[in-house]
Coordinates of C-alpha atoms in Angstrom, one line a residue:
M1 CA -96.2 189.8 61.6
N2 CA -96.1 193.6 62.0
L3 CA -93.2 195.0 59.9
P4 CA -91.3 198.0 61.1
S5 CA -91.9 201.3 59.4
T6 CA -88.2 201.5 58.4
T7 CA -86.5 198.2 57.8
K8 CA -83.0 197.9 59.2
V9 CA -80.6 195.8 57.1
L10 CA -77.2 194.5 58.2
V11 CA -74.9 193.3 55.4
I12 CA -72.0 191.1 56.4
G13 CA -69.5 191.2 53.6
Y14 CA -66.7 188.8 52.9
V15 CA -64.9 191.9 51.6
W16 CA -65.7 195.6 51.2
P17 CA -67.4 196.1 47.8
E18 CA -65.2 197.0 44.9
P19 CA -67.7 197.3 42.0
R20 CA -65.0 198.5 39.6
S21 CA -62.9 195.4 40.3
S22 CA -65.4 192.5 40.3
A23 CA -68.9 191.6 39.1
A24 CA -69.6 190.1 42.5
S25 CA -69.1 193.4 44.2
G26 CA -71.1 195.1 41.4
H27 CA -74.0 192.8 42.2
V28 CA -73.8 193.6 45.9
M29 CA -73.9 197.3 45.1
Q30 CA -76.9 196.8 42.9
I31 CA -78.7 195.0 45.8
L32 CA -77.7 197.8 48.2
E33 CA -79.0 200.5 45.8
T34 CA -82.3 198.6 45.5
L35 CA -82.7 198.5 49.2
L36 CA -81.8 202.2 49.5
Q37 CA -84.6 203.0 47.1
Q38 CA -87.0 201.6 49.6
G39 CA -85.7 204.0 52.2
W40 CA -84.3 201.1 54.3
D41 CA -81.6 201.7 56.9
I42 CA -78.5 199.9 55.9
T43 CA -75.3 199.0 57.7
F44 CA -72.4 197.3 56.0
S45 CA -69.8 195.4 58.0
S46 CA -66.9 193.2 57.1
P47 CA -64.0 191.5 58.9
A48 CA -61.8 192.3 55.9
G49 CA -59.5 195.3 55.5
P50 CA -60.5 197.9 52.9
G51 CA -59.3 197.1 49.4
E52 CA -57.5 199.3 47.0
H53 CA -60.7 200.2 45.1
K54 CA -63.3 200.1 47.9
A55 CA -66.6 201.8 47.2
D56 CA -67.6 204.9 49.3
L57 CA -70.6 203.4 51.0
A58 CA -70.9 206.3 53.5
A59 CA -71.5 208.7 50.6
L60 CA -74.6 206.6 49.8
G61 CA -75.9 206.9 53.3
I62 CA -74.7 203.4 54.3
R63 CA -73.0 203.0 57.7
E64 CA -69.6 201.2 57.6
V65 CA -68.7 199.1 60.6
P66 CA -65.6 196.9 60.7
I67 CA -66.1 193.7 62.7
E68 CA -63.8 190.9 63.9
L69 CA -63.9 187.2 63.5
N70 CA -64.2 185.0 66.6
N71 CA -64.9 188.0 68.8
S72 CA -67.9 188.6 71.1
S73 CA -67.8 192.3 70.3
F74 CA -70.0 191.3 67.3
D75 CA -72.7 190.1 69.8
T76 CA -72.9 193.5 71.4
F77 CA -72.9 195.2 68.0
I78 CA -75.7 193.2 66.5
S79 CA -77.8 193.3 69.7
E80 CA -77.7 197.1 69.7
L81 CA -78.3 197.3 66.0
A82 CA -81.3 194.8 66.1
P83 CA -81.6 194.4 62.3
D84 CA -84.7 193.1 60.7
I85 CA -82.7 191.6 57.8
V86 CA -79.2 190.2 57.8
L87 CA -77.6 189.6 54.4
F88 CA -74.6 187.4 54.3
D89 CA -72.3 188.1 51.3
Q90 CA -70.9 184.7 50.5
F91 CA -71.5 181.5 52.5
M92 CA -68.3 181.8 54.6
M93 CA -69.9 184.8 56.4
E94 CA -72.9 182.8 57.3
E95 CA -70.6 180.1 58.7
Q96 CA -68.7 182.6 60.8
F97 CA -71.6 184.9 62.0
G98 CA -74.8 182.9 61.4
W99 CA -74.9 181.4 64.8
R100 CA -74.3 184.8 66.5
V101 CA -77.1 186.4 64.4
E102 CA -79.5 183.6 65.4
Q103 CA -78.6 183.8 69.0
H104 CA -79.0 187.6 69.4
C105 CA -81.5 188.4 66.7
P106 CA -83.6 185.3 66.2
R107 CA -86.4 187.1 64.4
A108 CA -84.1 188.7 61.8
L109 CA -84.6 187.4 58.3
R110 CA -81.3 185.6 57.2
V111 CA -80.5 186.0 53.5
L112 CA -77.4 184.7 51.7
E113 CA -76.1 186.5 48.5
T114 CA -74.2 183.7 46.7
S115 CA -72.7 185.6 43.7
D116 CA -72.0 182.1 42.3
L117 CA -71.8 178.6 43.5
Q118 CA -68.2 178.4 44.6
S119 CA -68.3 174.6 44.9
L120 CA -69.5 174.4 41.3
R121 CA -66.7 176.7 40.2
H122 CA -64.1 174.7 42.1
A123 CA -65.4 171.4 40.7
R124 CA -65.2 172.7 37.2
H125 CA -61.6 173.9 37.8
Q126 CA -60.7 170.4 38.9
R127 CA -62.3 169.0 35.8
L128 CA -60.2 171.3 33.7
K129 CA -57.0 170.3 35.5
D130 CA -57.8 166.6 35.1
R131 CA -58.6 167.1 31.4
L132 CA -55.3 168.9 30.8
K133 CA -53.4 166.1 32.6
L134 CA -55.0 163.4 30.4
N135 CA -54.9 165.5 27.2
P136 CA -52.6 168.5 27.0
D137 CA -54.2 169.6 23.7
Q138 CA -55.2 173.3 24.0
N139 CA -57.7 173.5 21.2
D140 CA -61.0 171.5 21.5
F141 CA -62.7 171.6 24.9
S142 CA -66.2 170.5 23.8
D143 CA -66.0 167.5 26.2
L144 CA -65.4 169.9 29.0
F145 CA -68.3 172.3 28.2
A146 CA -71.2 169.8 27.9
P147 CA -71.6 168.0 31.2
A148 CA -75.1 167.0 32.3
L149 CA -76.4 168.4 35.6
S150 CA -76.1 164.9 37.1
D151 CA -72.4 164.9 36.2
E152 CA -71.9 168.3 37.8
Y153 CA -73.6 166.9 40.9
A154 CA -71.5 163.8 41.0
L155 CA -68.3 165.9 40.9
M156 CA -69.5 168.4 43.4
A157 CA -71.0 166.0 45.9
Q158 CA -67.5 164.6 46.6
S159 CA -66.2 167.9 47.9
D160 CA -66.3 169.3 51.5
L161 CA -66.8 172.7 49.9
A162 CA -70.1 171.7 48.4
K163 CA -71.3 170.2 51.7
R164 CA -70.4 173.5 53.5
E165 CA -71.9 175.8 50.9
I166 CA -75.2 173.9 50.5
A167 CA -75.6 173.6 54.3
A168 CA -75.3 177.4 54.5
L169 CA -78.1 177.7 51.9
Y170 CA -80.4 175.5 54.0
R171 CA -79.6 177.4 57.2
C172 CA -80.7 180.7 55.6
D173 CA -84.3 181.8 55.1
L174 CA -83.6 182.9 51.5
N175 CA -80.8 182.6 49.0
L176 CA -80.2 185.1 46.2
M177 CA -79.1 183.1 43.1
I178 CA -77.6 184.9 40.1
S179 CA -77.9 182.0 37.6
E180 CA -81.0 180.1 36.7
V181 CA -78.7 177.1 35.8
E182 CA -77.5 177.0 39.4
I183 CA -81.1 177.1 40.7
K184 CA -81.9 174.1 38.5
L185 CA -78.8 172.3 39.7
L186 CA -79.7 172.9 43.3
T187 CA -83.4 171.9 43.0
E188 CA -83.1 169.0 40.7
Q189 CA -79.8 167.4 41.8
F190 CA -79.3 168.5 45.4
G191 CA -83.0 168.6 46.4
V192 CA -82.9 172.2 47.7
P193 CA -86.4 173.5 48.1
A194 CA -87.3 176.1 45.5
Q195 CA -88.8 178.4 48.2
L196 CA -85.3 178.9 49.6
L197 CA -84.0 180.3 46.2
H198 CA -84.7 183.6 44.5
W199 CA -83.4 184.5 41.0
C200 CA -81.6 187.8 41.3
P201 CA -79.3 188.4 38.3
L202 CA -77.3 191.5 37.6
M203 CA -79.7 194.4 37.5
I204 CA -78.9 196.9 34.7
D205 CA -81.2 199.0 32.5
P206 CA -80.1 199.5 28.9
P207 CA -78.2 202.7 28.0
V208 CA -79.9 205.8 26.9
A209 CA -77.0 207.1 24.8
E210 CA -75.9 205.4 21.5
P211 CA -72.5 203.8 21.9
A212 CA -69.8 204.3 19.3
A213 CA -70.2 202.6 15.9
I214 CA -67.7 200.1 14.7
A215 CA -65.8 202.7 12.7
G216 CA -64.9 204.6 15.9
R217 CA -63.5 201.5 17.6
A218 CA -60.3 199.5 17.5
N219 CA -58.6 196.5 19.2
F220 CA -59.8 193.5 21.1
L221 CA -60.3 193.6 24.8
S222 CA -60.4 191.2 27.7
I223 CA -61.1 192.2 31.3
G224 CA -61.4 190.6 34.7
N225 CA -60.0 190.6 38.2
F226 CA -56.8 188.7 38.2
R227 CA -57.5 187.3 41.7
H228 CA -60.4 185.4 40.2
A229 CA -58.9 182.0 39.0
P230 CA -61.2 181.7 35.9
N231 CA -60.0 185.0 34.6
W232 CA -56.3 184.2 35.0
D233 CA -56.8 180.8 33.2
A234 CA -58.6 182.7 30.3
V235 CA -55.6 185.0 30.0
L236 CA -53.2 182.0 29.8
W237 CA -55.4 180.3 27.1
L238 CA -55.4 183.6 25.1
K239 CA -51.7 184.0 25.4
T240 CA -50.6 180.4 24.5
T241 CA -53.2 179.4 21.9
I242 CA -56.0 181.8 20.9
W243 CA -54.2 185.1 20.3
P244 CA -51.5 183.6 18.0
L245 CA -54.4 182.2 15.9
I246 CA -56.0 185.6 15.7
R247 CA -52.7 187.3 14.8
Q248 CA -52.2 184.8 11.9
Q249 CA -55.3 186.3 10.3
L250 CA -54.9 189.9 11.6
P251 CA -51.1 190.5 11.9
Q252 CA -51.6 194.1 13.2
A253 CA -54.3 193.2 15.8
Q254 CA -53.9 194.5 19.3
L255 CA -55.3 192.9 22.5
H256 CA -55.7 195.0 25.6
I257 CA -56.1 193.0 28.9
Y258 CA -57.4 194.9 31.9
G259 CA -57.8 193.6 35.5
A260 CA -57.6 194.6 39.1
Y261 CA -54.7 193.4 41.2
T262 CA -52.4 192.5 38.3
P263 CA -49.7 190.1 39.6
P264 CA -46.1 190.0 38.3
K265 CA -46.8 186.7 36.5
A266 CA -49.5 188.6 34.4
T267 CA -47.3 191.6 33.7
A268 CA -44.6 189.2 32.5
L269 CA -46.9 188.2 29.7
N270 CA -46.9 191.7 28.2
N271 CA -45.5 191.6 24.6
A272 CA -46.0 194.7 22.5
K273 CA -44.5 193.0 19.4
E274 CA -47.2 190.3 19.6
G275 CA -49.9 193.0 20.2
F276 CA -50.5 191.4 23.7
H277 CA -50.8 194.2 26.2
I278 CA -51.4 193.8 29.9
M279 CA -53.0 197.1 30.9
N280 CA -53.5 196.6 34.6
W281 CA -56.7 198.1 36.3
A282 CA -59.2 200.1 34.2
E283 CA -60.2 203.3 36.0
D284 CA -63.5 203.2 34.0
A285 CA -64.3 199.7 32.7
L286 CA -67.2 200.9 30.6
Q287 CA -65.1 203.5 28.9
V288 CA -62.4 201.0 27.7
M289 CA -65.1 198.5 26.8
S290 CA -66.9 201.1 24.7
A291 CA -63.7 201.9 22.8
A292 CA -63.0 198.2 21.9
R293 CA -64.4 196.5 18.9
V294 CA -64.7 193.0 20.3
C295 CA -64.6 191.6 23.8
L296 CA -62.9 188.2 24.3
A297 CA -63.8 186.0 27.3
P298 CA -62.4 182.5 26.8
L299 CA -63.5 181.0 30.1
R300 CA -62.8 177.3 30.5
F301 CA -64.4 177.1 34.0
G302 CA -66.4 179.2 36.3
A303 CA -69.9 179.7 37.7
G304 CA -72.6 182.4 38.1
I305 CA -73.0 184.9 35.3
K306 CA -70.3 187.2 33.9
G307 CA -70.3 190.9 34.7
K308 CA -67.8 191.6 31.9
L309 CA -70.2 190.2 29.3
V310 CA -73.1 192.2 30.6
D311 CA -70.9 195.3 30.5
A312 CA -70.1 194.4 26.9
M313 CA -73.8 194.4 26.0
L314 CA -74.2 197.7 27.8
C315 CA -71.4 199.2 25.8
G316 CA -72.7 197.7 22.5
T317 CA -69.5 195.6 22.2
P318 CA -70.0 192.1 20.7
S319 CA -68.3 189.3 22.6
V320 CA -66.8 185.9 21.9
T321 CA -67.0 183.4 24.8
T322 CA -67.5 179.8 25.7
P323 CA -70.5 177.8 27.0
V324 CA -69.3 178.4 30.5
G325 CA -69.0 182.1 29.9
A326 CA -72.5 182.4 28.4
E327 CA -74.1 180.0 30.9
G328 CA -77.3 181.3 32.5
M329 CA -77.0 184.6 30.6
H330 CA -79.1 184.6 27.5
G331 CA -82.0 182.1 27.9
R332 CA -83.9 181.8 24.6
H333 CA -82.2 184.9 23.1
A334 CA -79.4 184.9 20.5
W335 CA -75.9 185.6 22.0
P336 CA -74.5 189.0 21.1
G337 CA -71.5 187.6 19.3
A338 CA -70.4 184.0 19.4
I339 CA -70.2 181.0 21.7
T340 CA -67.4 178.6 20.9
Q341 CA -65.8 175.4 22.2
S342 CA -62.4 175.4 20.6
A343 CA -59.5 177.8 20.2
V344 CA -59.6 177.6 16.4
D345 CA -63.3 178.4 16.3
F346 CA -62.9 181.1 18.9
A347 CA -60.2 182.8 16.9
N348 CA -62.2 182.5 13.6
R349 CA -65.4 183.9 15.1
A350 CA -63.5 186.8 16.8
V351 CA -61.8 187.8 13.5
A352 CA -65.2 187.6 11.7
L353 CA -66.9 189.9 14.2
Y354 CA -63.9 192.3 14.0
N355 CA -64.0 192.6 10.2
D356 CA -67.7 192.2 9.3
E357 CA -69.7 195.3 10.1
A358 CA -73.0 193.7 9.3
Q359 CA -72.3 190.8 11.7
W360 CA -70.9 193.2 14.3
Q361 CA -74.1 195.4 14.2
Q362 CA -76.3 192.3 14.4
A363 CA -74.5 191.2 17.6
R364 CA -74.7 194.6 19.1
S365 CA -78.5 194.7 18.6
A366 CA -78.8 191.3 20.1
G367 CA -77.0 192.6 23.2
Y368 CA -79.5 195.4 23.7
A369 CA -82.4 193.0 23.3
L370 CA -80.9 190.7 25.9
L371 CA -80.4 193.5 28.4
T372 CA -83.9 194.7 27.9
E373 CA -85.4 191.2 28.3
R374 CA -83.4 189.7 31.2
Y375 CA -81.6 192.3 33.2
P376 CA -83.7 195.4 33.9
Q377 CA -83.3 196.8 37.4
S378 CA -86.9 198.1 37.1
V379 CA -88.0 194.4 37.1
H380 CA -85.6 192.6 39.4
G381 CA -85.3 195.4 42.0
P382 CA -89.0 195.4 42.9
A383 CA -89.1 191.6 42.7
L384 CA -86.3 191.4 45.3
T385 CA -87.9 193.7 47.8
E386 CA -91.3 192.0 47.3
K387 CA -89.7 188.6 48.0
L388 CA -87.9 190.0 51.1
R389 CA -91.2 191.4 52.5
Y390 CA -93.0 188.2 51.8
C391 CA -90.3 186.2 53.7
Q392 CA -90.5 188.6 56.6
E393 CA -94.3 188.3 56.8
N394 CA -94.2 184.5 56.6
L395 CA -91.0 183.9 58.5
E396 CA -92.3 181.5 61.1
Q397 CA -94.0 179.2 58.6
L398 CA -91.0 179.3 56.2
R399 CA -88.8 178.1 59.1
V400 CA -91.2 175.4 60.1
T401 CA -91.2 173.9 56.6
N402 CA -87.4 174.1 56.4
F403 CA -86.7 171.4 59.0
T404 CA -83.4 170.5 57.3
G405 CA -82.2 174.0 57.8
S406 CA -83.3 174.0 61.4
M407 CA -81.5 170.7 62.0
L408 CA -78.3 172.0 60.3
R409 CA -78.4 175.2 62.4
H410 CA -78.7 173.2 65.6
H411 CA -75.7 171.0 64.9
S412 CA -73.4 173.2 62.9
H413 CA -73.9 176.4 64.8
K414 CA -73.2 174.6 68.1
S415 CA -69.8 173.3 66.8
T416 CA -69.0 176.7 65.2
Q417 CA -70.0 178.5 68.4
Y418 CA -67.8 176.4 70.6
M419 CA -64.8 176.7 68.1
A420 CA -65.2 180.4 67.9
Q421 CA -65.4 180.8 71.7
W422 CA -62.3 178.6 72.1
I423 CA -60.4 180.7 69.6
E424 CA -61.5 183.9 71.3
A425 CA -60.5 182.6 74.7
K426 CA -57.2 181.5 73.4
N427 CA -56.6 184.9 71.8
R428 CA -57.3 186.6 75.1
Q429 CA -54.6 184.6 77.0
P430 CA -51.6 186.6 77.8
Q431 CA -48.5 185.7 75.8
E432 CA -46.1 183.6 77.8
T433 CA -42.7 185.1 78.1
S434 CA -39.4 183.4 78.9
D435 CA -36.1 184.7 80.2
M436 CA -34.3 182.0 78.3

């Protein structure tokens, strides 16, 4: 296959990127920046309206094109653009636009950026709900944090969401996976061919400047987009159980909770007397992280890897989290802080890190080692572009060997196509009026 001199990439985003609001958007931006470094021509499109903290893609040289769901105007748009690579941001965009891409640009490489396995996150959320119904105790969640991959599969396989999401993985030529644990789950339990998956974690090089020492820092910090259910659940666990335990040992301790799109139910939790402060959105997340002494991330469910914890390492801020929070993030390396399974242990480890300078310094050093080993953009960026080029050069053979994907495209895209065409036709019908 003769590759074009300048590769044209179309990204179809579920939302417009907001890298200062979510790790998922941050990952998308890292991918875009990697492709820009290759001199590739990039167009970003989305059916969503612009969010409050939308990144200025045009300033980076990326064209911004709004698109519509269930509208044949997209067919004209993509035919004229004729991209070499189409990157779907989240599987719902592949469901909506995949058949149109295949119909009008059959030779375009179709890539899915997953951010995390949504069906895994939803299954774990349901497991937490079931656990709390059977046992309302808010302390020990060790039974929740240690399922075998076969147990994860058994729970996920019952859901329509998993069937939709994994079908989308098969229909694409390549899927970017942020977590090695999720790759293992897909290959060992769901039987997804390894050639369809590429490990592409957050891509961050260690800082050059030395962050502030412990003496120049104060307070605990928790951060995360409030629209993301795991983050809201973590705030509730902090409020009801963990923070009171920390305050018993540190009566003057202060916790600052930052997050985009703060709802009234979160603002209502603010209590200055308890040192529990809802701070809304952080204009500069790295700045507030660098000023904090310890980052708290008591995640009871979730998937993917956690941008807030990578930010903590980048800022030299030790963190306390759960096995879900640390999943897929540290490999064989020590965690830069503590991983706990109960509220009591979480509080004790947080207090110890806050008070013990030697322990705090050791955790900070572990964070730098982890960043250097697992997350350098200088490693993962070239690996990504090399994989994309390989898939372009071997596209025909890759599709021949992915018969399941071909079969799913044949059946699913036909039904999606007919539904989309029916919706478009219905929307075009003039509204009936009545004199009654």
